[in-house]
Amino acid sequence: FHEASIYVFPASEYAAVQPYVSDILSRLTQVLANQQTTFPGNESLPFLPLWNAAQMMQSNVRYFRFANGQGVRFLSQYGQAAYPINNESLFYTYQGLTDDGQYYISAVLPVNHPALPNTMDEGVPNGDWQTFSENFPAYIEATEPWMDALPDDSFTPNLADLDAMMASLSVNP
């Protein structure tokens, strides 16, 4: 579903043309300072570019530096309705800022895991969307820690390899 991409946005210029970006920049600065790894309820991690969907979950949250900045990596899935975490929609993202705050880095890289359903339709027990939707908060509450416990090398690509790639990034004007 997602095309692998890495974006580098000039932070102040982006914020000047999109008012919501200032809030996302502030939120990312706060998240990087606090380095929390769990996000209760509907709280989400900062993410650019903005999509017309909601962050459904965050798992495998890790903080690390790249050559001239720092960021947070996590697995996520976005959607406009409740549906299972699946290999078609799951992605690795890295959201970061250069040390001088001038650039925002965003990577969106598809990942999959053999224990996840391949598509959203495959993950709904007995095809009962109504019951699945009603129990979605409990489903996410159970899925996030389960995914957190999975080894990096059980994902394709290996999450540690994606981390190493992002850590090697150097942003120079």
mmCIF file of C-alpha atoms in Angstrom:
data_model
loop_
_atom_site.group_PDB
_atom_site.id
_atom_site.type_symbol
_atom_site.label_atom_id
_atom_site.label_comp_id
_atom_site.label_asym_id
_atom_site.label_seq_id
_atom_site.Cartn_x
_atom_site.Cartn_y
_atom_site.Cartn_z
ATOM 1 C CA PHE A 1 0.000 0.000 0.000
ATOM 2 C CA HIS A 2 2.839 2.422 0.838
ATOM 3 C CA GLU A 3 5.635 3.408 -1.463
ATOM 4 C CA ALA A 4 9.010 3.576 0.286
ATOM 5 C CA SER A 5 10.026 7.194 0.653
ATOM 6 C CA ILE A 6 12.197 9.514 2.709
ATOM 7 C CA TYR A 7 11.267 13.187 2.901
ATOM 8 C CA VAL A 8 13.363 16.115 4.105
ATOM 9 C CA PHE A 9 11.259 19.206 4.742
ATOM 10 C CA PRO A 10 12.620 22.683 5.515
ATOM 11 C CA ALA A 11 10.795 23.050 8.838
ATOM 12 C CA SER A 12 10.110 26.793 8.995
ATOM 13 C CA GLU A 13 9.118 27.015 5.330
ATOM 14 C CA TYR A 14 6.737 24.072 5.679
ATOM 15 C CA ALA A 15 5.214 25.618 8.828
ATOM 16 C CA ALA A 16 4.759 28.934 7.001
ATOM 17 C CA VAL A 17 2.538 27.362 4.335
ATOM 18 C CA GLN A 18 0.769 24.774 6.530
ATOM 19 C CA PRO A 19 -0.308 26.069 9.963
ATOM 20 C CA TYR A 20 -0.694 22.582 11.493
ATOM 21 C CA VAL A 21 3.025 21.865 10.893
ATOM 22 C CA SER A 22 4.063 24.183 13.758
ATOM 23 C CA ASP A 23 2.076 22.005 16.168
ATOM 24 C CA ILE A 24 3.664 18.842 14.772
ATOM 25 C CA LEU A 25 7.154 20.359 15.078
ATOM 26 C CA SER A 26 6.460 21.318 18.700
ATOM 27 C CA ARG A 27 5.049 17.883 19.445
ATOM 28 C CA LEU A 28 8.068 16.138 17.912
ATOM 29 C CA THR A 29 10.435 18.318 19.949
ATOM 30 C CA GLN A 30 8.502 17.372 23.103
ATOM 31 C CA VAL A 31 8.431 13.659 22.244
ATOM 32 C CA LEU A 32 12.176 13.626 21.528
ATOM 33 C CA ALA A 33 12.887 15.337 24.856
ATOM 34 C CA ASN A 34 10.661 12.980 26.901
ATOM 35 C CA GLN A 35 11.324 9.784 24.896
ATOM 36 C CA GLN A 36 8.138 8.091 26.026
ATOM 37 C CA THR A 37 7.448 4.709 24.453
ATOM 38 C CA THR A 38 3.746 4.214 25.182
ATOM 39 C CA PHE A 39 0.929 6.486 24.139
ATOM 40 C CA PRO A 40 -2.395 5.952 25.892
ATOM 41 C CA GLY A 41 -5.790 6.207 24.250
ATOM 42 C CA ASN A 42 -5.917 8.211 21.064
ATOM 43 C CA GLU A 43 -2.570 9.917 21.647
ATOM 44 C CA SER A 44 -0.402 9.613 18.564
ATOM 45 C CA LEU A 45 3.203 10.228 17.658
ATOM 46 C CA PRO A 46 4.031 13.186 15.429
ATOM 47 C CA PHE A 47 3.951 12.353 11.746
ATOM 48 C CA LEU A 48 4.448 14.217 8.495
ATOM 49 C CA PRO A 49 3.314 14.384 5.807
ATOM 50 C CA LEU A 50 -0.249 14.734 6.980
ATOM 51 C CA TRP A 51 -2.567 12.033 5.652
ATOM 52 C CA ASN A 52 -6.346 12.004 5.436
ATOM 53 C CA ALA A 53 -6.522 9.169 7.972
ATOM 54 C CA ALA A 54 -5.828 8.536 11.659
ATOM 55 C CA GLN A 55 -2.837 6.861 13.276
ATOM 56 C CA MET A 56 -4.325 3.560 14.424
ATOM 57 C CA MET A 57 -1.425 2.362 16.559
ATOM 58 C CA GLN A 58 2.236 2.765 17.424
ATOM 59 C CA SER A 59 4.569 -0.064 18.332
ATOM 60 C CA ASN A 60 8.287 -0.817 18.423
ATOM 61 C CA VAL A 61 9.052 2.778 19.428
ATOM 62 C CA ARG A 62 12.797 3.538 19.497
ATOM 63 C CA TYR A 63 14.725 6.787 19.723
ATOM 64 C CA PHE A 64 18.082 7.235 18.021
ATOM 65 C CA ARG A 65 20.298 9.804 16.404
ATOM 66 C CA PHE A 66 21.204 10.250 12.773
ATOM 67 C CA ALA A 67 24.399 12.046 11.700
ATOM 68 C CA ASN A 68 23.195 15.555 12.534
ATOM 69 C CA GLY A 69 19.921 15.098 14.369
ATOM 70 C CA GLN A 70 17.653 12.788 16.261
ATOM 71 C CA GLY A 71 14.318 11.120 15.812
ATOM 72 C CA VAL A 72 11.883 8.413 16.748
ATOM 73 C CA ARG A 73 11.118 5.258 14.840
ATOM 74 C CA PHE A 74 7.912 3.314 15.178
ATOM 75 C CA LEU A 75 5.617 0.971 13.338
ATOM 76 C CA SER A 76 2.196 2.273 12.505
ATOM 77 C CA GLN A 77 -0.839 1.925 10.352
ATOM 78 C CA TYR A 78 -3.263 4.637 9.315
ATOM 79 C CA GLY A 79 -6.921 4.249 8.484
ATOM 80 C CA GLN A 80 -10.306 5.896 8.237
ATOM 81 C CA ALA A 81 -12.062 2.985 9.932
ATOM 82 C CA ALA A 82 -11.253 0.169 12.329
ATOM 83 C CA TYR A 83 -9.496 -2.709 10.609
ATOM 84 C CA PRO A 84 -6.803 -5.232 11.567
ATOM 85 C CA ILE A 85 -3.124 -4.420 11.604
ATOM 86 C CA ASN A 86 -1.913 -6.126 8.436
ATOM 87 C CA ASN A 87 1.039 -6.516 6.100
ATOM 88 C CA GLU A 88 -0.553 -4.487 3.346
ATOM 89 C CA SER A 89 -0.914 -1.351 5.487
ATOM 90 C CA LEU A 90 1.800 -1.585 8.161
ATOM 91 C CA PHE A 91 4.855 0.643 7.808
ATOM 92 C CA TYR A 92 8.048 1.680 9.580
ATOM 93 C CA THR A 93 8.422 5.404 10.028
ATOM 94 C CA TYR A 94 11.202 7.602 11.300
ATOM 95 C CA GLN A 95 10.300 11.138 12.303
ATOM 96 C CA GLY A 96 13.223 13.407 13.169
ATOM 97 C CA LEU A 97 14.709 16.862 13.350
ATOM 98 C CA THR A 98 18.170 18.112 12.549
ATOM 99 C CA ASP A 99 20.082 19.416 15.569
ATOM 100 C CA ASP A 100 19.592 22.999 14.384
ATOM 101 C CA GLY A 101 15.824 22.448 13.976
ATOM 102 C CA GLN A 102 15.976 23.527 10.343
ATOM 103 C CA TYR A 103 14.886 20.248 8.759
ATOM 104 C CA TYR A 104 12.201 17.666 9.468
ATOM 105 C CA ILE A 105 12.936 14.117 8.326
ATOM 106 C CA SER A 106 10.162 11.628 7.585
ATOM 107 C CA ALA A 107 10.638 8.090 6.325
ATOM 108 C CA VAL A 108 7.760 5.809 5.331
ATOM 109 C CA LEU A 109 8.961 2.274 4.638
ATOM 110 C CA PRO A 110 6.618 -0.718 4.213
ATOM 111 C CA VAL A 111 7.286 -3.677 6.523
ATOM 112 C CA ASN A 112 5.595 -6.977 7.157
ATOM 113 C CA HIS A 113 5.584 -9.832 9.627
ATOM 114 C CA PRO A 114 4.646 -13.483 9.008
ATOM 115 C CA ALA A 115 2.265 -13.546 11.997
ATOM 116 C CA LEU A 116 0.135 -10.679 10.664
ATOM 117 C CA PRO A 117 -2.692 -11.094 8.175
ATOM 118 C CA ASN A 118 -1.712 -10.055 4.666
ATOM 119 C CA THR A 119 -4.771 -7.850 4.141
ATOM 120 C CA MET A 120 -7.323 -6.182 6.363
ATOM 121 C CA ASP A 121 -10.029 -8.623 5.283
ATOM 122 C CA GLU A 122 -7.994 -11.648 6.414
ATOM 123 C CA GLY A 123 -7.724 -10.416 10.010
ATOM 124 C CA VAL A 124 -11.406 -10.109 10.927
ATOM 125 C CA PRO A 125 -12.593 -13.243 12.765
ATOM 126 C CA ASN A 126 -15.462 -14.845 10.828
ATOM 127 C CA GLY A 127 -15.732 -11.665 8.754
ATOM 128 C CA ASP A 128 -17.698 -10.067 11.606
ATOM 129 C CA TRP A 129 -16.779 -6.415 11.067
ATOM 130 C CA GLN A 130 -19.367 -5.138 13.557
ATOM 131 C CA THR A 131 -17.922 -7.107 16.496
ATOM 132 C CA PHE A 132 -14.358 -6.335 15.408
ATOM 133 C CA SER A 133 -15.128 -2.610 15.254
ATOM 134 C CA GLU A 134 -16.801 -2.634 18.667
ATOM 135 C CA ASN A 135 -13.761 -4.356 20.180
ATOM 136 C CA PHE A 136 -11.153 -2.339 18.284
ATOM 137 C CA PRO A 137 -9.723 -0.430 21.300
ATOM 138 C CA ALA A 138 -9.094 -3.731 23.127
ATOM 139 C CA TYR A 139 -7.618 -5.219 19.938
ATOM 140 C CA ILE A 140 -5.114 -2.354 19.631
ATOM 141 C CA GLU A 141 -4.369 -2.497 23.364
ATOM 142 C CA ALA A 142 -3.373 -6.163 22.934
ATOM 143 C CA THR A 143 -1.655 -5.793 19.550
ATOM 144 C CA GLU A 144 0.787 -3.012 20.431
ATOM 145 C CA PRO A 145 2.623 -4.863 23.252
ATOM 146 C CA TRP A 146 2.546 -8.100 21.255
ATOM 147 C CA MET A 147 4.274 -6.331 18.355
ATOM 148 C CA ASP A 148 6.708 -4.618 20.753
ATOM 149 C CA ALA A 149 7.872 -8.058 21.889
ATOM 150 C CA LEU A 150 8.608 -9.319 18.365
ATOM 151 C CA PRO A 151 12.319 -9.375 17.477
ATOM 152 C CA ASP A 152 13.535 -6.804 14.950
ATOM 153 C CA ASP A 153 14.765 -9.559 12.645
ATOM 154 C CA SER A 154 11.335 -11.204 12.493
ATOM 155 C CA PHE A 155 10.116 -8.311 10.317
ATOM 156 C CA THR A 156 10.866 -7.920 6.631
ATOM 157 C CA PRO A 157 12.910 -5.869 6.192
ATOM 158 C CA ASN A 158 14.761 -6.282 9.490
ATOM 159 C CA LEU A 159 13.944 -3.238 11.664
ATOM 160 C CA ALA A 160 17.576 -3.006 12.822
ATOM 161 C CA ASP A 161 18.669 -2.669 9.184
ATOM 162 C CA LEU A 162 16.174 0.146 8.625
ATOM 163 C CA ASP A 163 17.414 1.804 11.831
ATOM 164 C CA ALA A 164 21.014 1.594 10.598
ATOM 165 C CA MET A 165 20.011 3.145 7.282
ATOM 166 C CA MET A 166 18.219 6.028 9.010
ATOM 167 C CA ALA A 167 21.084 6.505 11.501
ATOM 168 C CA SER A 168 23.444 6.992 8.556
ATOM 169 C CA LEU A 169 21.402 9.916 7.220
ATOM 170 C CA SER A 170 23.135 13.283 7.070
ATOM 171 C CA VAL A 171 21.094 16.350 6.118
ATOM 172 C CA ASN A 172 23.137 19.173 4.630
ATOM 173 C CA PRO A 173 21.606 22.308 3.084
#
